[in-house]
Amino acid sequence: MQAVKATHTSPELEVRRLLHGMGYRFRLHRRNLPGCPDIVFPSRKAVIQVHGCFWHQHTGCRHGHVPKSRQNYWGPKLARNVERDRENERRLEEMGWRALVVWECALIDRERVAREAADFLGPPRAFYYIPSS
Ligand SMILES: [Zn+2]
């Protein structure tokens, strides 16, 4: 179960670079918050989670299906991940935090991810910049 959430996955790094380039500053992997969120904005009481479509079962995404082989293994395992995500999100909300999920597959359109993040976070302190990819 240790490997379920790799700490520095490359999609996460990509999102971090994007946000940093937009002028946002953040903390990483706060263990004092439910689910140890990937990217944390303490002053905004907001977190951004970068979710792999397979491990977190992205609904309606072609990467989010349960493998046909060994369904008895994958089915419950992946269902537990989804359950845990919901539980963490609910607990964060109870603590007055907001959460945004960036799905791995969304990173093919980085400008859109940038816009969504800006809508969610509000303007960065420094300057506003959407990288053209
Ligand atoms: Zn997806």
mmCIF file with all atom_site columns, C-alpha atoms and ligand atoms in Angstrom:
data_model
loop_
_atom_site.group_PDB
_atom_site.id
_atom_site.type_symbol
_atom_site.label_atom_id
_atom_site.label_alt_id
_atom_site.label_comp_id
_atom_site.label_asym_id
_atom_site.label_entity_id
_atom_site.label_seq_id
_atom_site.pdbx_PDB_ins_code
_atom_site.Cartn_x
_atom_site.Cartn_y
_atom_site.Cartn_z
_atom_site.occupancy
_atom_site.B_iso_or_equiv
_atom_site.pdbx_formal_charge
_atom_site.auth_seq_id
_atom_site.auth_comp_id
_atom_site.auth_asym_id
_atom_site.auth_atom_id
_atom_site.pdbx_PDB_model_num
ATOM   1   C  CA . MET A 1 1   ? 0.000   0.000  0.000   1.00 0.00 ? 1   MET A CA 1
ATOM   2   C  CA . GLN A 1 2   ? 3.011   2.216  0.441   1.00 0.00 ? 2   GLN A CA 1
ATOM   3   C  CA . ALA A 1 3   ? 3.329   2.732  -3.293  1.00 0.00 ? 3   ALA A CA 1
ATOM   4   C  CA . VAL A 1 4   ? -0.237  3.965  -3.783  1.00 0.00 ? 4   VAL A CA 1
ATOM   5   C  CA . LYS A 1 5   ? 0.786   7.550  -3.371  1.00 0.00 ? 5   LYS A CA 1
ATOM   6   C  CA . ALA A 1 6   ? 4.228   8.206  -4.738  1.00 0.00 ? 6   ALA A CA 1
ATOM   7   C  CA . THR A 1 7   ? 5.440   11.464 -3.293  1.00 0.00 ? 7   THR A CA 1
ATOM   8   C  CA . HIS A 1 8   ? 7.033   13.140 -6.262  1.00 0.00 ? 8   HIS A CA 1
ATOM   9   C  CA . THR A 1 9   ? 5.262   11.872 -9.313  1.00 0.00 ? 9   THR A CA 1
ATOM   10  C  CA . SER A 1 10  ? 6.009   13.668 -12.531 1.00 0.00 ? 10  SER A CA 1
ATOM   11  C  CA . PRO A 1 11  ? 2.446   14.981 -13.087 1.00 0.00 ? 11  PRO A CA 1
ATOM   12  C  CA . GLU A 1 12  ? 2.688   16.545 -9.664  1.00 0.00 ? 12  GLU A CA 1
ATOM   13  C  CA . LEU A 1 13  ? 6.026   18.130 -10.526 1.00 0.00 ? 13  LEU A CA 1
ATOM   14  C  CA . GLU A 1 14  ? 4.514   19.494 -13.716 1.00 0.00 ? 14  GLU A CA 1
ATOM   15  C  CA . VAL A 1 15  ? 1.661   21.128 -11.819 1.00 0.00 ? 15  VAL A CA 1
ATOM   16  C  CA . ARG A 1 16  ? 4.068   22.533 -9.258  1.00 0.00 ? 16  ARG A CA 1
ATOM   17  C  CA . ARG A 1 17  ? 6.209   24.052 -11.982 1.00 0.00 ? 17  ARG A CA 1
ATOM   18  C  CA . LEU A 1 18  ? 3.143   25.505 -13.674 1.00 0.00 ? 18  LEU A CA 1
ATOM   19  C  CA . LEU A 1 19  ? 1.850   27.077 -10.447 1.00 0.00 ? 19  LEU A CA 1
ATOM   20  C  CA . HIS A 1 20  ? 5.249   28.371 -9.519  1.00 0.00 ? 20  HIS A CA 1
ATOM   21  C  CA . GLY A 1 21  ? 5.610   29.960 -12.962 1.00 0.00 ? 21  GLY A CA 1
ATOM   22  C  CA . MET A 1 22  ? 2.257   31.679 -12.408 1.00 0.00 ? 22  MET A CA 1
ATOM   23  C  CA . GLY A 1 23  ? 3.621   33.277 -9.267  1.00 0.00 ? 23  GLY A CA 1
ATOM   24  C  CA . TYR A 1 24  ? 2.020   31.038 -6.646  1.00 0.00 ? 24  TYR A CA 1
ATOM   25  C  CA . ARG A 1 25  ? 3.955   29.950 -3.603  1.00 0.00 ? 25  ARG A CA 1
ATOM   26  C  CA . PHE A 1 26  ? 2.978   26.851 -1.682  1.00 0.00 ? 26  PHE A CA 1
ATOM   27  C  CA . ARG A 1 27  ? 3.955   24.110 0.700   1.00 0.00 ? 27  ARG A CA 1
ATOM   28  C  CA . LEU A 1 28  ? 4.181   20.418 -0.075  1.00 0.00 ? 28  LEU A CA 1
ATOM   29  C  CA . HIS A 1 29  ? 2.715   17.299 1.504   1.00 0.00 ? 29  HIS A CA 1
ATOM   30  C  CA . ARG A 1 30  ? 1.388   18.690 4.745   1.00 0.00 ? 30  ARG A CA 1
ATOM   31  C  CA . ARG A 1 31  ? 1.065   15.708 7.070   1.00 0.00 ? 31  ARG A CA 1
ATOM   32  C  CA . ASN A 1 32  ? -1.126  17.625 9.481   1.00 0.00 ? 32  ASN A CA 1
ATOM   33  C  CA . LEU A 1 33  ? -3.893  17.771 6.850   1.00 0.00 ? 33  LEU A CA 1
ATOM   34  C  CA . PRO A 1 34  ? -6.138  14.829 5.927   1.00 0.00 ? 34  PRO A CA 1
ATOM   35  C  CA . GLY A 1 35  ? -4.597  12.775 3.138   1.00 0.00 ? 35  GLY A CA 1
ATOM   36  C  CA . CYS A 1 36  ? -1.306  14.691 3.221   1.00 0.00 ? 36  CYS A CA 1
ATOM   37  C  CA . PRO A 1 37  ? -2.279  16.902 0.238   1.00 0.00 ? 37  PRO A CA 1
ATOM   38  C  CA . ASP A 1 38  ? 0.245   17.384 -2.557  1.00 0.00 ? 38  ASP A CA 1
ATOM   39  C  CA . ILE A 1 39  ? 0.245   21.171 -2.885  1.00 0.00 ? 39  ILE A CA 1
ATOM   40  C  CA . VAL A 1 40  ? -0.855  23.347 0.002   1.00 0.00 ? 40  VAL A CA 1
ATOM   41  C  CA . PHE A 1 41  ? -1.639  27.072 0.126   1.00 0.00 ? 41  PHE A CA 1
ATOM   42  C  CA . PRO A 1 42  ? -1.851  27.725 3.873   1.00 0.00 ? 42  PRO A CA 1
ATOM   43  C  CA . SER A 1 43  ? -2.901  31.396 3.710   1.00 0.00 ? 43  SER A CA 1
ATOM   44  C  CA . ARG A 1 44  ? -5.688  30.589 1.252   1.00 0.00 ? 44  ARG A CA 1
ATOM   45  C  CA . LYS A 1 45  ? -6.743  27.445 3.134   1.00 0.00 ? 45  LYS A CA 1
ATOM   46  C  CA . ALA A 1 46  ? -6.675  25.636 -0.177  1.00 0.00 ? 46  ALA A CA 1
ATOM   47  C  CA . VAL A 1 47  ? -5.039  22.485 -1.484  1.00 0.00 ? 47  VAL A CA 1
ATOM   48  C  CA . ILE A 1 48  ? -4.439  21.116 -4.952  1.00 0.00 ? 48  ILE A CA 1
ATOM   49  C  CA . GLN A 1 49  ? -4.275  17.367 -5.397  1.00 0.00 ? 49  GLN A CA 1
ATOM   50  C  CA . VAL A 1 50  ? -2.699  15.906 -8.491  1.00 0.00 ? 50  VAL A CA 1
ATOM   51  C  CA . HIS A 1 51  ? -4.382  12.587 -9.113  1.00 0.00 ? 51  HIS A CA 1
ATOM   52  C  CA . GLY A 1 52  ? -3.257  9.785  -11.372 1.00 0.00 ? 52  GLY A CA 1
ATOM   53  C  CA . CYS A 1 53  ? -6.299  8.755  -13.430 1.00 0.00 ? 53  CYS A CA 1
ATOM   54  C  CA . PHE A 1 54  ? -5.756  5.057  -12.816 1.00 0.00 ? 54  PHE A CA 1
ATOM   55  C  CA . TRP A 1 55  ? -4.980  5.023  -9.098  1.00 0.00 ? 55  TRP A CA 1
ATOM   56  C  CA . HIS A 1 56  ? -7.736  7.473  -8.267  1.00 0.00 ? 56  HIS A CA 1
ATOM   57  C  CA . GLN A 1 57  ? -10.193 6.124  -10.845 1.00 0.00 ? 57  GLN A CA 1
ATOM   58  C  CA . HIS A 1 58  ? -10.968 9.229  -12.859 1.00 0.00 ? 58  HIS A CA 1
ATOM   59  C  CA . THR A 1 59  ? -14.662 8.921  -13.773 1.00 0.00 ? 59  THR A CA 1
ATOM   60  C  CA . GLY A 1 60  ? -15.328 8.962  -17.491 1.00 0.00 ? 60  GLY A CA 1
ATOM   61  C  CA . CYS A 1 61  ? -11.608 8.930  -18.297 1.00 0.00 ? 61  CYS A CA 1
ATOM   62  C  CA . ARG A 1 62  ? -10.175 6.183  -20.472 1.00 0.00 ? 62  ARG A CA 1
ATOM   63  C  CA . HIS A 1 63  ? -7.354  5.748  -17.971 1.00 0.00 ? 63  HIS A CA 1
ATOM   64  C  CA . GLY A 1 64  ? -9.749  5.338  -15.087 1.00 0.00 ? 64  GLY A CA 1
ATOM   65  C  CA . HIS A 1 65  ? -11.043 1.834  -15.719 1.00 0.00 ? 65  HIS A CA 1
ATOM   66  C  CA . VAL A 1 66  ? -10.444 -1.250 -13.605 1.00 0.00 ? 66  VAL A CA 1
ATOM   67  C  CA . PRO A 1 67  ? -8.131  -3.681 -15.444 1.00 0.00 ? 67  PRO A CA 1
ATOM   68  C  CA . LYS A 1 68  ? -9.929  -6.697 -16.917 1.00 0.00 ? 68  LYS A CA 1
ATOM   69  C  CA . SER A 1 69  ? -7.357  -9.097 -15.539 1.00 0.00 ? 69  SER A CA 1
ATOM   70  C  CA . ARG A 1 70  ? -7.313  -9.733 -11.787 1.00 0.00 ? 70  ARG A CA 1
ATOM   71  C  CA . GLN A 1 71  ? -10.502 -7.768 -11.199 1.00 0.00 ? 71  GLN A CA 1
ATOM   72  C  CA . ASN A 1 72  ? -10.888 -9.318 -7.765  1.00 0.00 ? 72  ASN A CA 1
ATOM   73  C  CA . TYR A 1 73  ? -7.603  -7.714 -6.842  1.00 0.00 ? 73  TYR A CA 1
ATOM   74  C  CA . TRP A 1 74  ? -7.878  -4.349 -8.567  1.00 0.00 ? 74  TRP A CA 1
ATOM   75  C  CA . GLY A 1 75  ? -11.573 -3.739 -8.001  1.00 0.00 ? 75  GLY A CA 1
ATOM   76  C  CA . PRO A 1 76  ? -11.488 -3.497 -4.185  1.00 0.00 ? 76  PRO A CA 1
ATOM   77  C  CA . LYS A 1 77  ? -8.034  -1.926 -4.129  1.00 0.00 ? 77  LYS A CA 1
ATOM   78  C  CA . LEU A 1 78  ? -8.997  0.939  -6.420  1.00 0.00 ? 78  LEU A CA 1
ATOM   79  C  CA . ALA A 1 79  ? -12.383 1.312  -4.723  1.00 0.00 ? 79  ALA A CA 1
ATOM   80  C  CA . ARG A 1 80  ? -10.530 1.826  -1.438  1.00 0.00 ? 80  ARG A CA 1
ATOM   81  C  CA . ASN A 1 81  ? -8.431  4.597  -3.005  1.00 0.00 ? 81  ASN A CA 1
ATOM   82  C  CA . VAL A 1 82  ? -11.548 6.401  -4.217  1.00 0.00 ? 82  VAL A CA 1
ATOM   83  C  CA . GLU A 1 83  ? -13.184 5.927  -0.823  1.00 0.00 ? 83  GLU A CA 1
ATOM   84  C  CA . ARG A 1 84  ? -10.120 7.343  0.925   1.00 0.00 ? 84  ARG A CA 1
ATOM   85  C  CA . ASP A 1 85  ? -10.041 10.365 -1.433  1.00 0.00 ? 85  ASP A CA 1
ATOM   86  C  CA . ARG A 1 86  ? -13.681 11.154 -0.634  1.00 0.00 ? 86  ARG A CA 1
ATOM   87  C  CA . GLU A 1 87  ? -13.089 10.784 3.072   1.00 0.00 ? 87  GLU A CA 1
ATOM   88  C  CA . ASN A 1 88  ? -10.036 13.074 2.991   1.00 0.00 ? 88  ASN A CA 1
ATOM   89  C  CA . GLU A 1 89  ? -11.893 15.668 0.957   1.00 0.00 ? 89  GLU A CA 1
ATOM   90  C  CA . ARG A 1 90  ? -14.796 15.596 3.398   1.00 0.00 ? 90  ARG A CA 1
ATOM   91  C  CA . ARG A 1 91  ? -12.471 16.019 6.382   1.00 0.00 ? 91  ARG A CA 1
ATOM   92  C  CA . LEU A 1 92  ? -10.627 18.886 4.712   1.00 0.00 ? 92  LEU A CA 1
ATOM   93  C  CA . GLU A 1 93  ? -13.944 20.593 4.043   1.00 0.00 ? 93  GLU A CA 1
ATOM   94  C  CA . GLU A 1 94  ? -14.953 20.178 7.662   1.00 0.00 ? 94  GLU A CA 1
ATOM   95  C  CA . MET A 1 95  ? -11.747 21.942 8.640   1.00 0.00 ? 95  MET A CA 1
ATOM   96  C  CA . GLY A 1 96  ? -12.661 24.835 6.357   1.00 0.00 ? 96  GLY A CA 1
ATOM   97  C  CA . TRP A 1 97  ? -10.281 23.975 3.545   1.00 0.00 ? 97  TRP A CA 1
ATOM   98  C  CA . ARG A 1 98  ? -11.066 23.890 -0.158  1.00 0.00 ? 98  ARG A CA 1
ATOM   99  C  CA . ALA A 1 99  ? -9.653  21.273 -2.498  1.00 0.00 ? 99  ALA A CA 1
ATOM   100 C  CA . LEU A 1 100 ? -9.085  21.185 -6.226  1.00 0.00 ? 100 LEU A CA 1
ATOM   101 C  CA . VAL A 1 101 ? -8.216  17.961 -8.035  1.00 0.00 ? 101 VAL A CA 1
ATOM   102 C  CA . VAL A 1 102 ? -6.036  18.193 -11.119 1.00 0.00 ? 102 VAL A CA 1
ATOM   103 C  CA . TRP A 1 103 ? -6.244  14.950 -13.064 1.00 0.00 ? 103 TRP A CA 1
ATOM   104 C  CA . GLU A 1 104 ? -3.174  13.620 -14.762 1.00 0.00 ? 104 GLU A CA 1
ATOM   105 C  CA . CYS A 1 105 ? -4.928  13.522 -18.155 1.00 0.00 ? 105 CYS A CA 1
ATOM   106 C  CA . ALA A 1 106 ? -5.844  17.221 -17.883 1.00 0.00 ? 106 ALA A CA 1
ATOM   107 C  CA . LEU A 1 107 ? -2.171  18.126 -18.209 1.00 0.00 ? 107 LEU A CA 1
ATOM   108 C  CA . ILE A 1 108 ? -2.293  17.776 -21.983 1.00 0.00 ? 108 ILE A CA 1
ATOM   109 C  CA . ASP A 1 109 ? -3.961  21.216 -21.843 1.00 0.00 ? 109 ASP A CA 1
ATOM   110 C  CA . ARG A 1 110 ? -1.796  23.156 -19.441 1.00 0.00 ? 110 ARG A CA 1
ATOM   111 C  CA . GLU A 1 111 ? -3.386  26.515 -20.196 1.00 0.00 ? 111 GLU A CA 1
ATOM   112 C  CA . ARG A 1 112 ? -6.715  25.135 -19.083 1.00 0.00 ? 112 ARG A CA 1
ATOM   113 C  CA . VAL A 1 113 ? -5.187  23.738 -15.895 1.00 0.00 ? 113 VAL A CA 1
ATOM   114 C  CA . ALA A 1 114 ? -3.622  27.152 -15.303 1.00 0.00 ? 114 ALA A CA 1
ATOM   115 C  CA . ARG A 1 115 ? -6.977  28.896 -15.745 1.00 0.00 ? 115 ARG A CA 1
ATOM   116 C  CA . GLU A 1 116 ? -8.732  26.448 -13.422 1.00 0.00 ? 116 GLU A CA 1
ATOM   117 C  CA . ALA A 1 117 ? -6.062  26.866 -10.797 1.00 0.00 ? 117 ALA A CA 1
ATOM   118 C  CA . ALA A 1 118 ? -6.299  30.663 -11.046 1.00 0.00 ? 118 ALA A CA 1
ATOM   119 C  CA . ASP A 1 119 ? -10.098 30.525 -10.720 1.00 0.00 ? 119 ASP A CA 1
ATOM   120 C  CA . PHE A 1 120 ? -9.744  28.286 -7.716  1.00 0.00 ? 120 PHE A CA 1
ATOM   121 C  CA . LEU A 1 121 ? -6.932  30.141 -5.958  1.00 0.00 ? 121 LEU A CA 1
ATOM   122 C  CA . GLY A 1 122 ? -7.524  33.732 -6.905  1.00 0.00 ? 122 GLY A CA 1
ATOM   123 C  CA . PRO A 1 123 ? -4.686  35.926 -8.132  1.00 0.00 ? 123 PRO A CA 1
ATOM   124 C  CA . PRO A 1 124 ? -1.125  35.120 -7.032  1.00 0.00 ? 124 PRO A CA 1
ATOM   125 C  CA . ARG A 1 125 ? 0.642   37.688 -4.938  1.00 0.00 ? 125 ARG A CA 1
ATOM   126 C  CA . ALA A 1 126 ? 3.357   38.459 -7.423  1.00 0.00 ? 126 ALA A CA 1
ATOM   127 C  CA . PHE A 1 127 ? 2.213   38.532 -11.012 1.00 0.00 ? 127 PHE A CA 1
ATOM   128 C  CA . TYR A 1 128 ? -0.133  36.692 -13.301 1.00 0.00 ? 128 TYR A CA 1
ATOM   129 C  CA . TYR A 1 129 ? 1.294   34.600 -16.044 1.00 0.00 ? 129 TYR A CA 1
ATOM   130 C  CA . ILE A 1 130 ? -0.152  31.789 -18.133 1.00 0.00 ? 130 ILE A CA 1
ATOM   131 C  CA . PRO A 1 131 ? 2.608   29.972 -19.941 1.00 0.00 ? 131 PRO A CA 1
ATOM   132 C  CA . SER A 1 132 ? 1.963   29.285 -23.604 1.00 0.00 ? 132 SER A CA 1
ATOM   133 C  CA . SER A 1 133 ? 2.817   25.687 -24.314 1.00 0.00 ? 133 SER A CA 1
HETATM 134 ZN ZN . ZN  B 2 .   ? -8.206  11.160 -16.517 1.00 0.00 ? 1   ZN  B ZN 1
#
